[in-house]
Amino acid sequence: MPDEFSRGRADQSCPQLMMAARLHSLGGPESVVIEEIPLPAVLGGQALVRVVAAGLSHSDLLRAQGRYQEAVDLPFVVGGELAGRIVTAPPWSGLRPGDPVAAVVGTGAVAEYAAVPVGQVLPLPQDLPLSSGAAAPLNFLTARFALMDRGGLRPGEDVVVLGGGGGIGTAAIQLARLAGAGSVAAVASSPERRATAAATGADPVLAPEELAGRRATADVLLDPVGGAFAIEALGVLRDFGRHVVVGFAGGQVTAPKLNRAVFRNLSHVGAGWGAFAEHYPDRVRASWLELAEHLAAGRLRAVIGAEGHIREVPDLLRRLADRRVPAKTVVAVQADTT
C-alpha cells in the first residue's frame, strides 16, 4: 500500500497539489476548469479521502448554472458524491488507512482528495467497485427515505415512479421491489430511459402520454420531476394515496390543486433528504448500513448511465443538461492503487 495511506498528508509522499474540476463562475458546463489546486485542509473531526470515483447528478448541473436552491460560494469543486480510500482519520473514528468509503458532500467530489466530516463517511463493502460506491449513496438513500420514511410504503401496495430512468428513479424501482410492492410502474421521457427503467425491474414502463390510462392504480406516487406533468400524474393515485415530492427535475415547482387532496383524501408529502441528513446523521448511517448489505449481496445495484475521466467533466455535464444520460454519471478521478 502506498506510503500516503499509512503516513497521511504530513509525509512528503502525499502530494501537496491535486487535480480538480472547479468552477470560478456560474456559467454551466462551459465554466468548469480542470486545474491543479492545493489539497484541502483537514480540520478536526474530518477524514482525508483519496478519491477514486465521483458521482454527478442533476443537482450538480444546477449548481454549475447557478440555479440550485442553495447558493455556493465561488470558486468550488463540482460533484456531490465520492468514493475512495481513507488516507488519514481521527483515531476515535474507527476508520483506518485504505478503508473503502463513500460520502455525500454537496460539492468537492471531483478532486483527487477530499476532506470529509467523519459523520458523513459511509463504509463500503470491500468487494463493491468504487465506481458503484460513487453512484449509490445519494440515489439509494434519497429513494429509501422517500418511499419508506415519508411515503410509508407497505408490502403489497402499488407504486408509480416518475422519472423512472433517472438515478433516483432506478433506485426507487429496486427498493420498491425489495420492499414487496405489489406493482412498480415507471414513467420515463425517452426510449433509452424507458429501457433503463425496464432493465431495473419496472413493469409496466410508460411514456408520459400513456400515464392517463393508469388512473387510480397506485397507492404511492414518487415524484422527482414536479411541474404540470406531476399535477396531471396525481390521477394515478387511489383514494388515500400518497404523493411523495422528491424534487423538481422538470424545472418547475409543483403547485397541486388542493381540492383533489380533499375530495380524494390524498396526501402530499415532502421528502427533503438533504435536510434530513443534516439533522439526523445517525439515522442516515443506519439506513446506509442496511443498503450496503443489499448492494454487497447483489439485491440492489447502482445503475451507471455514463462514465468518463476527470478531464471530461464539462462534456459529462453537457450530456446531463441535454438529458442524454439515464441513471447516474460517474467520473473516474484516479486509479485505485490498492
mmCIF file of C-alpha atoms in Angstrom:
data_model
loop_
_atom_site.group_PDB
_atom_site.id
_atom_site.type_symbol
_atom_site.label_atom_id
_atom_site.label_comp_id
_atom_site.label_asym_id
_atom_site.label_seq_id
_atom_site.Cartn_x
_atom_site.Cartn_y
_atom_site.Cartn_z
ATOM 1 C CA MET A 1 0.000 0.000 0.000
ATOM 2 C CA PRO A 2 1.451 3.435 -0.855
ATOM 3 C CA ASP A 3 3.055 5.451 1.944
ATOM 4 C CA GLU A 4 0.412 8.163 1.675
ATOM 5 C CA PHE A 5 -2.130 5.757 3.141
ATOM 6 C CA SER A 6 -0.062 4.917 6.196
ATOM 7 C CA ARG A 7 1.531 8.282 6.933
ATOM 8 C CA GLY A 8 -1.046 10.702 5.557
ATOM 9 C CA ARG A 9 -0.617 14.237 4.393
ATOM 10 C CA ALA A 10 2.079 15.179 6.918
ATOM 11 C CA ASP A 11 4.546 12.980 4.999
ATOM 12 C CA GLN A 12 6.054 14.344 1.788
ATOM 13 C CA SER A 13 4.928 11.182 -0.044
ATOM 14 C CA CYS A 14 1.423 12.657 -0.022
ATOM 15 C CA PRO A 15 1.234 15.319 -2.765
ATOM 16 C CA GLN A 16 0.641 18.966 -1.974
ATOM 17 C CA LEU A 17 -1.330 19.640 -5.165
ATOM 18 C CA MET A 18 -4.251 17.757 -6.680
ATOM 19 C CA MET A 19 -6.257 17.757 -9.906
ATOM 20 C CA ALA A 20 -9.814 19.043 -9.580
ATOM 21 C CA ALA A 21 -12.806 20.148 -11.664
ATOM 22 C CA ARG A 22 -13.599 23.629 -10.398
ATOM 23 C CA LEU A 23 -15.978 26.478 -11.143
ATOM 24 C CA HIS A 24 -14.854 30.103 -10.919
ATOM 25 C CA SER A 25 -18.098 31.457 -12.412
ATOM 26 C CA LEU A 26 -21.656 30.166 -12.714
ATOM 27 C CA GLY A 27 -21.809 29.558 -16.439
ATOM 28 C CA GLY A 28 -22.766 25.911 -16.583
ATOM 29 C CA PRO A 29 -20.598 23.156 -18.087
ATOM 30 C CA GLU A 30 -18.568 25.613 -20.161
ATOM 31 C CA SER A 31 -17.272 27.275 -16.992
ATOM 32 C CA VAL A 32 -15.735 24.129 -15.477
ATOM 33 C CA VAL A 33 -11.940 24.350 -15.302
ATOM 34 C CA ILE A 34 -9.715 21.297 -14.821
ATOM 35 C CA GLU A 35 -6.776 22.562 -12.801
ATOM 36 C CA GLU A 36 -4.283 21.842 -10.051
ATOM 37 C CA ILE A 37 -5.188 23.229 -6.642
ATOM 38 C CA PRO A 38 -3.845 22.706 -3.101
ATOM 39 C CA LEU A 39 -5.071 19.724 -1.150
ATOM 40 C CA PRO A 40 -7.916 20.598 1.227
ATOM 41 C CA ALA A 41 -7.088 21.485 4.809
ATOM 42 C CA VAL A 42 -8.111 18.646 7.117
ATOM 43 C CA LEU A 43 -9.860 20.008 10.188
ATOM 44 C CA GLY A 44 -10.580 18.300 13.474
ATOM 45 C CA GLY A 45 -13.237 15.638 13.081
ATOM 46 C CA GLN A 46 -12.508 15.159 9.383
ATOM 47 C CA ALA A 47 -11.044 12.295 7.351
ATOM 48 C CA LEU A 48 -8.866 12.765 4.284
ATOM 49 C CA VAL A 49 -10.108 10.570 1.433
ATOM 50 C CA ARG A 50 -8.162 9.711 -1.703
ATOM 51 C CA VAL A 51 -10.964 9.979 -4.278
ATOM 52 C CA VAL A 52 -11.107 7.258 -6.933
ATOM 53 C CA ALA A 53 -14.547 7.975 -8.419
ATOM 54 C CA ALA A 54 -17.166 10.707 -8.130
ATOM 55 C CA GLY A 55 -20.847 10.866 -8.992
ATOM 56 C CA LEU A 56 -22.519 13.634 -10.980
ATOM 57 C CA SER A 57 -26.259 14.265 -10.959
ATOM 58 C CA HIS A 58 -28.795 16.891 -11.977
ATOM 59 C CA SER A 59 -28.166 18.875 -8.788
ATOM 60 C CA ASP A 60 -24.509 19.323 -9.810
ATOM 61 C CA LEU A 61 -25.636 20.755 -13.137
ATOM 62 C CA LEU A 62 -27.971 23.190 -11.354
ATOM 63 C CA ARG A 63 -25.126 24.310 -9.076
ATOM 64 C CA ALA A 64 -22.891 24.907 -12.104
ATOM 65 C CA GLN A 65 -25.644 27.007 -13.691
ATOM 66 C CA GLY A 66 -26.337 28.999 -10.533
ATOM 67 C CA ARG A 67 -29.877 27.598 -10.393
ATOM 68 C CA TYR A 68 -29.571 25.445 -7.280
ATOM 69 C CA GLN A 69 -31.852 26.299 -4.363
ATOM 70 C CA GLU A 70 -28.854 26.924 -2.071
ATOM 71 C CA ALA A 71 -26.085 29.302 -3.154
ATOM 72 C CA VAL A 72 -22.491 28.051 -3.157
ATOM 73 C CA ASP A 73 -19.520 30.395 -2.744
ATOM 74 C CA LEU A 74 -17.122 30.578 -5.694
ATOM 75 C CA PRO A 75 -14.790 29.017 -6.572
ATOM 76 C CA PHE A 76 -15.901 25.473 -5.748
ATOM 77 C CA VAL A 77 -15.105 21.943 -6.845
ATOM 78 C CA VAL A 78 -18.035 20.249 -8.578
ATOM 79 C CA GLY A 79 -19.545 16.915 -7.613
ATOM 80 C CA GLY A 80 -21.729 15.809 -4.739
ATOM 81 C CA GLU A 81 -20.716 12.173 -4.241
ATOM 82 C CA LEU A 82 -17.404 10.379 -3.975
ATOM 83 C CA ALA A 83 -15.879 7.015 -3.321
ATOM 84 C CA GLY A 84 -12.285 6.269 -2.441
ATOM 85 C CA ARG A 85 -9.978 5.196 0.356
ATOM 86 C CA ILE A 86 -9.109 6.674 3.704
ATOM 87 C CA VAL A 87 -5.728 8.400 3.923
ATOM 88 C CA THR A 88 -5.995 9.776 7.457
ATOM 89 C CA ALA A 89 -8.775 9.880 10.041
ATOM 90 C CA PRO A 90 -9.124 10.666 13.752
ATOM 91 C CA PRO A 91 -8.143 7.674 15.933
ATOM 92 C CA TRP A 92 -11.574 7.598 17.554
ATOM 93 C CA SER A 93 -13.402 7.318 14.209
ATOM 94 C CA GLY A 94 -12.795 3.605 13.660
ATOM 95 C CA LEU A 95 -11.603 4.427 10.118
ATOM 96 C CA ARG A 96 -8.270 3.010 9.016
ATOM 97 C CA PRO A 97 -5.950 3.938 6.144
ATOM 98 C CA GLY A 98 -7.050 2.135 2.981
ATOM 99 C CA ASP A 99 -10.654 1.561 4.075
ATOM 100 C CA PRO A 100 -13.056 1.863 1.113
ATOM 101 C CA VAL A 101 -15.605 4.600 1.790
ATOM 102 C CA ALA A 102 -18.164 6.823 0.125
ATOM 103 C CA ALA A 103 -19.586 10.205 1.062
ATOM 104 C CA VAL A 104 -22.295 12.647 0.023
ATOM 105 C CA VAL A 105 -20.588 16.041 0.184
ATOM 106 C CA GLY A 106 -22.668 18.523 -1.827
ATOM 107 C CA THR A 107 -19.589 19.942 -3.542
ATOM 108 C CA GLY A 108 -15.934 18.933 -3.674
ATOM 109 C CA ALA A 109 -16.171 15.384 -5.015
ATOM 110 C CA VAL A 110 -14.437 15.711 -8.405
ATOM 111 C CA ALA A 111 -10.939 16.146 -6.984
ATOM 112 C CA GLU A 112 -8.151 13.740 -6.154
ATOM 113 C CA TYR A 113 -8.571 14.300 -2.408
ATOM 114 C CA ALA A 114 -11.433 15.434 -0.179
ATOM 115 C CA ALA A 115 -11.678 16.339 3.497
ATOM 116 C CA VAL A 116 -14.922 14.853 4.788
ATOM 117 C CA PRO A 117 -16.502 15.126 8.254
ATOM 118 C CA VAL A 118 -16.293 11.704 9.862
ATOM 119 C CA GLY A 119 -20.068 11.659 10.378
ATOM 120 C CA GLN A 120 -20.583 11.821 6.606
ATOM 121 C CA VAL A 121 -18.196 8.982 5.784
ATOM 122 C CA LEU A 122 -20.064 5.848 4.676
ATOM 123 C CA PRO A 123 -18.286 2.473 4.776
ATOM 124 C CA LEU A 124 -18.318 0.470 1.555
ATOM 125 C CA PRO A 125 -18.289 -3.318 1.202
ATOM 126 C CA GLN A 126 -14.776 -4.497 0.335
ATOM 127 C CA ASP A 127 -15.880 -6.194 -2.890
ATOM 128 C CA LEU A 128 -18.044 -3.353 -4.209
ATOM 129 C CA PRO A 129 -16.389 -1.476 -7.112
ATOM 130 C CA LEU A 130 -15.631 2.109 -6.123
ATOM 131 C CA SER A 131 -17.439 3.289 -9.265
ATOM 132 C CA SER A 132 -20.605 1.747 -7.812
ATOM 133 C CA GLY A 133 -19.783 3.307 -4.463
ATOM 134 C CA ALA A 134 -19.763 6.733 -6.094
ATOM 135 C CA ALA A 135 -23.094 6.081 -7.844
ATOM 136 C CA ALA A 136 -25.085 4.570 -4.987
ATOM 137 C CA PRO A 137 -25.356 6.675 -1.811
ATOM 138 C CA LEU A 138 -27.361 9.749 -2.807
ATOM 139 C CA ASN A 139 -29.804 7.885 -5.058
ATOM 140 C CA PHE A 140 -30.487 4.984 -2.729
ATOM 141 C CA LEU A 141 -30.568 6.997 0.487
ATOM 142 C CA THR A 142 -32.948 9.522 -1.091
ATOM 143 C CA ALA A 143 -35.192 6.844 -2.586
ATOM 144 C CA ARG A 144 -35.311 4.886 0.655
ATOM 145 C CA PHE A 145 -36.151 7.985 2.681
ATOM 146 C CA ALA A 146 -38.853 8.973 0.181
ATOM 147 C CA LEU A 147 -40.512 5.577 -0.161
ATOM 148 C CA MET A 148 -40.200 4.186 3.354
ATOM 149 C CA ASP A 149 -39.847 7.047 5.820
ATOM 150 C CA ARG A 150 -42.034 9.616 4.074
ATOM 151 C CA GLY A 151 -44.185 7.534 1.747
ATOM 152 C CA GLY A 152 -44.872 4.787 4.274
ATOM 153 C CA LEU A 153 -44.783 2.093 1.596
ATOM 154 C CA ARG A 154 -46.249 -1.194 2.786
ATOM 155 C CA PRO A 155 -45.909 -4.671 1.234
ATOM 156 C CA GLY A 156 -48.467 -5.263 -1.486
ATOM 157 C CA GLU A 157 -49.032 -1.581 -2.258
ATOM 158 C CA ASP A 158 -48.686 -0.356 -5.834
ATOM 159 C CA VAL A 159 -46.129 2.284 -6.793
ATOM 160 C CA VAL A 160 -45.690 4.619 -9.758
ATOM 161 C CA VAL A 161 -42.252 6.214 -10.184
ATOM 162 C CA LEU A 162 -41.940 9.373 -12.274
ATOM 163 C CA GLY A 163 -38.528 9.893 -13.868
ATOM 164 C CA GLY A 164 -38.085 6.142 -13.785
ATOM 165 C CA GLY A 165 -34.938 6.201 -15.932
ATOM 166 C CA GLY A 166 -33.086 8.643 -13.671
ATOM 167 C CA GLY A 167 -30.795 7.949 -10.748
ATOM 168 C CA ILE A 168 -33.419 8.286 -8.017
ATOM 169 C CA GLY A 169 -35.981 6.544 -10.219
ATOM 170 C CA THR A 170 -33.853 3.444 -10.825
ATOM 171 C CA ALA A 171 -33.048 3.254 -7.108
ATOM 172 C CA ALA A 172 -36.717 3.634 -6.148
ATOM 173 C CA ILE A 173 -37.812 0.885 -8.547
ATOM 174 C CA GLN A 174 -35.380 -1.569 -6.976
ATOM 175 C CA LEU A 175 -36.227 -0.586 -3.403
ATOM 176 C CA ALA A 176 -39.960 -0.861 -4.027
ATOM 177 C CA ARG A 177 -39.446 -4.367 -5.430
ATOM 178 C CA LEU A 178 -37.257 -5.307 -2.477
ATOM 179 C CA ALA A 179 -39.892 -3.996 -0.051
ATOM 180 C CA GLY A 180 -42.554 -6.243 -1.565
ATOM 181 C CA ALA A 181 -44.591 -3.693 -3.503
ATOM 182 C CA GLY A 182 -47.471 -5.144 -5.465
ATOM 183 C CA SER A 183 -46.611 -3.491 -8.781
ATOM 184 C CA VAL A 184 -43.936 -0.956 -9.672
ATOM 185 C CA ALA A 185 -44.757 1.112 -12.735
ATOM 186 C CA ALA A 186 -42.361 3.728 -14.096
ATOM 187 C CA VAL A 187 -42.735 6.721 -16.373
ATOM 188 C CA ALA A 188 -39.780 7.904 -18.459
ATOM 189 C CA SER A 189 -39.424 10.508 -21.170
ATOM 190 C CA SER A 190 -37.288 8.737 -23.800
ATOM 191 C CA PRO A 191 -36.880 5.210 -25.202
ATOM 192 C CA GLU A 192 -33.406 4.981 -23.625
ATOM 193 C CA ARG A 193 -34.700 5.923 -20.206
ATOM 194 C CA ARG A 194 -37.660 3.579 -20.529
ATOM 195 C CA ALA A 195 -35.270 0.749 -21.401
ATOM 196 C CA THR A 196 -33.210 1.574 -18.313
ATOM 197 C CA ALA A 197 -36.295 1.560 -16.085
ATOM 198 C CA ALA A 198 -37.421 -1.787 -17.512
ATOM 199 C CA ALA A 199 -33.980 -3.327 -17.002
ATOM 200 C CA THR A 200 -34.095 -2.147 -13.396
ATOM 201 C CA GLY A 201 -37.355 -4.011 -12.753
ATOM 202 C CA ALA A 202 -40.238 -1.645 -13.537
ATOM 203 C CA ASP A 203 -43.344 -3.162 -15.129
ATOM 204 C CA PRO A 204 -45.121 -1.567 -16.868
ATOM 205 C CA VAL A 205 -42.885 1.203 -18.193
ATOM 206 C CA LEU A 206 -44.833 4.078 -19.697
ATOM 207 C CA ALA A 207 -44.253 7.092 -21.888
ATOM 208 C CA PRO A 208 -45.685 10.271 -20.325
ATOM 209 C CA GLU A 209 -48.662 10.312 -22.680
ATOM 210 C CA GLU A 210 -49.608 6.793 -21.575
ATOM 211 C CA LEU A 211 -49.999 7.725 -17.918
ATOM 212 C CA ALA A 212 -53.607 8.839 -18.372
ATOM 213 C CA GLY A 213 -54.551 5.206 -18.887
ATOM 214 C CA ARG A 214 -53.357 4.296 -15.386
ATOM 215 C CA ARG A 215 -55.879 6.273 -13.352
ATOM 216 C CA ALA A 216 -56.495 5.139 -9.757
ATOM 217 C CA THR A 217 -53.952 2.308 -9.928
ATOM 218 C CA ALA A 218 -51.333 3.350 -7.332
ATOM 219 C CA ASP A 219 -51.014 3.885 -3.609
ATOM 220 C CA VAL A 220 -47.730 5.815 -3.795
ATOM 221 C CA LEU A 221 -46.581 8.249 -6.493
ATOM 222 C CA LEU A 222 -42.848 9.008 -6.249
ATOM 223 C CA ASP A 223 -42.181 12.367 -7.883
ATOM 224 C CA PRO A 224 -38.688 13.750 -8.564
ATOM 225 C CA VAL A 225 -39.983 15.648 -11.629
ATOM 226 C CA GLY A 226 -42.532 18.257 -10.499
ATOM 227 C CA GLY A 227 -44.268 20.768 -12.739
ATOM 228 C CA ALA A 228 -47.502 20.480 -14.692
ATOM 229 C CA PHE A 229 -46.838 16.856 -15.602
ATOM 230 C CA ALA A 230 -46.689 15.857 -11.936
ATOM 231 C CA ILE A 231 -50.024 17.555 -11.290
ATOM 232 C CA GLU A 232 -51.651 15.505 -14.034
ATOM 233 C CA ALA A 233 -49.937 12.371 -12.733
ATOM 234 C CA LEU A 234 -51.883 12.661 -9.476
ATOM 235 C CA GLY A 235 -54.699 10.898 -11.302
ATOM 236 C CA VAL A 236 -52.862 7.576 -10.874
ATOM 237 C CA LEU A 237 -53.436 7.669 -7.115
ATOM 238 C CA ARG A 238 -56.251 5.784 -5.465
ATOM 239 C CA ASP A 239 -58.185 7.306 -2.576
ATOM 240 C CA PHE A 240 -55.860 7.798 0.416
ATOM 241 C CA GLY A 241 -52.842 7.692 -1.909
ATOM 242 C CA ARG A 242 -49.550 9.467 -1.124
ATOM 243 C CA HIS A 243 -47.794 11.876 -3.494
ATOM 244 C CA VAL A 244 -44.145 11.949 -2.373
ATOM 245 C CA VAL A 245 -42.301 15.004 -3.719
ATOM 246 C CA VAL A 246 -38.543 14.466 -4.014
ATOM 247 C CA GLY A 247 -37.550 17.294 -6.349
ATOM 248 C CA PHE A 248 -38.272 19.328 -9.450
ATOM 249 C CA ALA A 249 -36.065 17.989 -12.224
ATOM 250 C CA GLY A 250 -38.599 19.257 -14.756
ATOM 251 C CA GLY A 251 -37.652 22.811 -13.823
ATOM 252 C CA GLN A 252 -40.971 23.931 -12.319
ATOM 253 C CA VAL A 253 -42.150 23.762 -8.727
ATOM 254 C CA THR A 254 -45.351 21.733 -8.406
ATOM 255 C CA ALA A 255 -48.462 23.619 -7.247
ATOM 256 C CA PRO A 256 -51.101 20.886 -6.802
ATOM 257 C CA LYS A 257 -54.822 21.613 -6.841
ATOM 258 C CA LEU A 258 -55.551 21.003 -3.188
ATOM 259 C CA ASN A 259 -59.228 20.322 -3.791
ATOM 260 C CA ARG A 260 -58.147 16.945 -5.192
ATOM 261 C CA ALA A 261 -56.478 16.174 -1.872
ATOM 262 C CA VAL A 262 -59.693 16.991 -0.034
ATOM 263 C CA PHE A 263 -62.115 15.136 -2.303
ATOM 264 C CA ARG A 264 -59.959 12.004 -2.591
ATOM 265 C CA ASN A 265 -58.153 12.089 0.768
ATOM 266 C CA LEU A 266 -54.718 12.343 -0.838
ATOM 267 C CA SER A 267 -51.521 13.240 0.994
ATOM 268 C CA HIS A 268 -48.797 15.477 -0.455
ATOM 269 C CA VAL A 269 -45.563 14.615 1.331
ATOM 270 C CA GLY A 270 -42.177 16.300 1.014
ATOM 271 C CA ALA A 271 -39.029 14.161 1.047
ATOM 272 C CA GLY A 272 -36.065 16.501 1.541
ATOM 273 C CA TRP A 273 -33.242 14.058 2.162
ATOM 274 C CA GLY A 274 -30.581 16.772 2.468
ATOM 275 C CA ALA A 275 -32.276 18.434 5.437
ATOM 276 C CA PHE A 276 -32.949 15.028 6.967
ATOM 277 C CA ALA A 277 -29.291 14.030 6.616
ATOM 278 C CA GLU A 278 -28.120 17.271 8.204
ATOM 279 C CA HIS A 279 -30.247 16.829 11.312
ATOM 280 C CA TYR A 280 -30.344 13.041 11.685
ATOM 281 C CA PRO A 281 -26.918 11.651 10.667
ATOM 282 C CA ASP A 282 -27.267 8.565 12.873
ATOM 283 C CA ARG A 283 -30.450 7.536 11.065
ATOM 284 C CA VAL A 284 -28.763 8.108 7.707
ATOM 285 C CA ARG A 285 -25.864 5.885 8.722
ATOM 286 C CA ALA A 286 -28.231 3.124 9.883
ATOM 287 C CA SER A 287 -30.079 3.296 6.569
ATOM 288 C CA TRP A 288 -26.815 3.157 4.654
ATOM 289 C CA LEU A 289 -25.557 0.074 6.510
ATOM 290 C CA GLU A 290 -28.778 -1.694 5.524
ATOM 291 C CA LEU A 291 -28.473 -0.576 1.905
ATOM 292 C CA ALA A 292 -24.784 -1.502 1.717
ATOM 293 C CA GLU A 293 -25.626 -5.040 2.786
ATOM 294 C CA HIS A 294 -28.116 -5.326 -0.096
ATOM 295 C CA LEU A 295 -25.579 -3.827 -2.535
ATOM 296 C CA ALA A 296 -22.913 -6.299 -1.434
ATOM 297 C CA ALA A 297 -25.325 -9.214 -1.861
ATOM 298 C CA GLY A 298 -26.414 -8.065 -5.328
ATOM 299 C CA ARG A 299 -30.030 -7.424 -4.314
ATOM 300 C CA LEU A 300 -29.515 -3.769 -5.270
ATOM 301 C CA ARG A 301 -27.198 -2.321 -7.902
ATOM 302 C CA ALA A 302 -26.101 1.177 -8.773
ATOM 303 C CA VAL A 303 -27.158 1.903 -12.349
ATOM 304 C CA ILE A 304 -24.467 3.885 -14.217
ATOM 305 C CA GLY A 305 -25.548 5.569 -17.433
ATOM 306 C CA ALA A 306 -22.303 7.298 -18.381
ATOM 307 C CA GLU A 307 -18.668 7.251 -17.297
ATOM 308 C CA GLY A 308 -15.745 9.496 -18.121
ATOM 309 C CA HIS A 309 -12.380 10.804 -16.954
ATOM 310 C CA ILE A 310 -11.981 13.903 -14.786
ATOM 311 C CA ARG A 311 -10.921 15.895 -17.862
ATOM 312 C CA GLU A 312 -14.269 15.048 -19.485
ATOM 313 C CA VAL A 313 -16.373 16.641 -16.739
ATOM 314 C CA PRO A 314 -17.549 19.605 -18.894
ATOM 315 C CA ASP A 315 -18.820 17.205 -21.555
ATOM 316 C CA LEU A 316 -20.425 14.933 -18.955
ATOM 317 C CA LEU A 317 -22.299 17.914 -17.528
ATOM 318 C CA ARG A 318 -23.380 18.937 -21.053
ATOM 319 C CA ARG A 319 -24.807 15.465 -21.555
ATOM 320 C CA LEU A 320 -26.733 15.841 -18.296
ATOM 321 C CA ALA A 321 -28.062 19.207 -19.490
ATOM 322 C CA ASP A 322 -29.210 17.625 -22.759
ATOM 323 C CA ARG A 323 -30.869 14.780 -20.813
ATOM 324 C CA ARG A 324 -28.841 12.248 -22.793
ATOM 325 C CA VAL A 325 -27.804 10.176 -19.789
ATOM 326 C CA PRO A 326 -30.106 7.792 -17.904
ATOM 327 C CA ALA A 327 -29.369 6.971 -14.270
ATOM 328 C CA LYS A 328 -26.043 8.110 -12.786
ATOM 329 C CA THR A 329 -22.914 9.685 -14.279
ATOM 330 C CA VAL A 330 -19.601 8.576 -12.777
ATOM 331 C CA VAL A 331 -16.237 10.331 -13.109
ATOM 332 C CA ALA A 332 -13.012 8.327 -12.900
ATOM 333 C CA VAL A 333 -10.844 10.655 -10.823
ATOM 334 C CA GLN A 334 -7.734 8.487 -10.385
ATOM 335 C CA ALA A 335 -6.709 4.851 -10.262
ATOM 336 C CA ASP A 336 -7.350 2.706 -7.213
ATOM 337 C CA THR A 337 -3.790 1.841 -6.198
ATOM 338 C CA THR A 338 -4.503 -0.757 -3.523
#
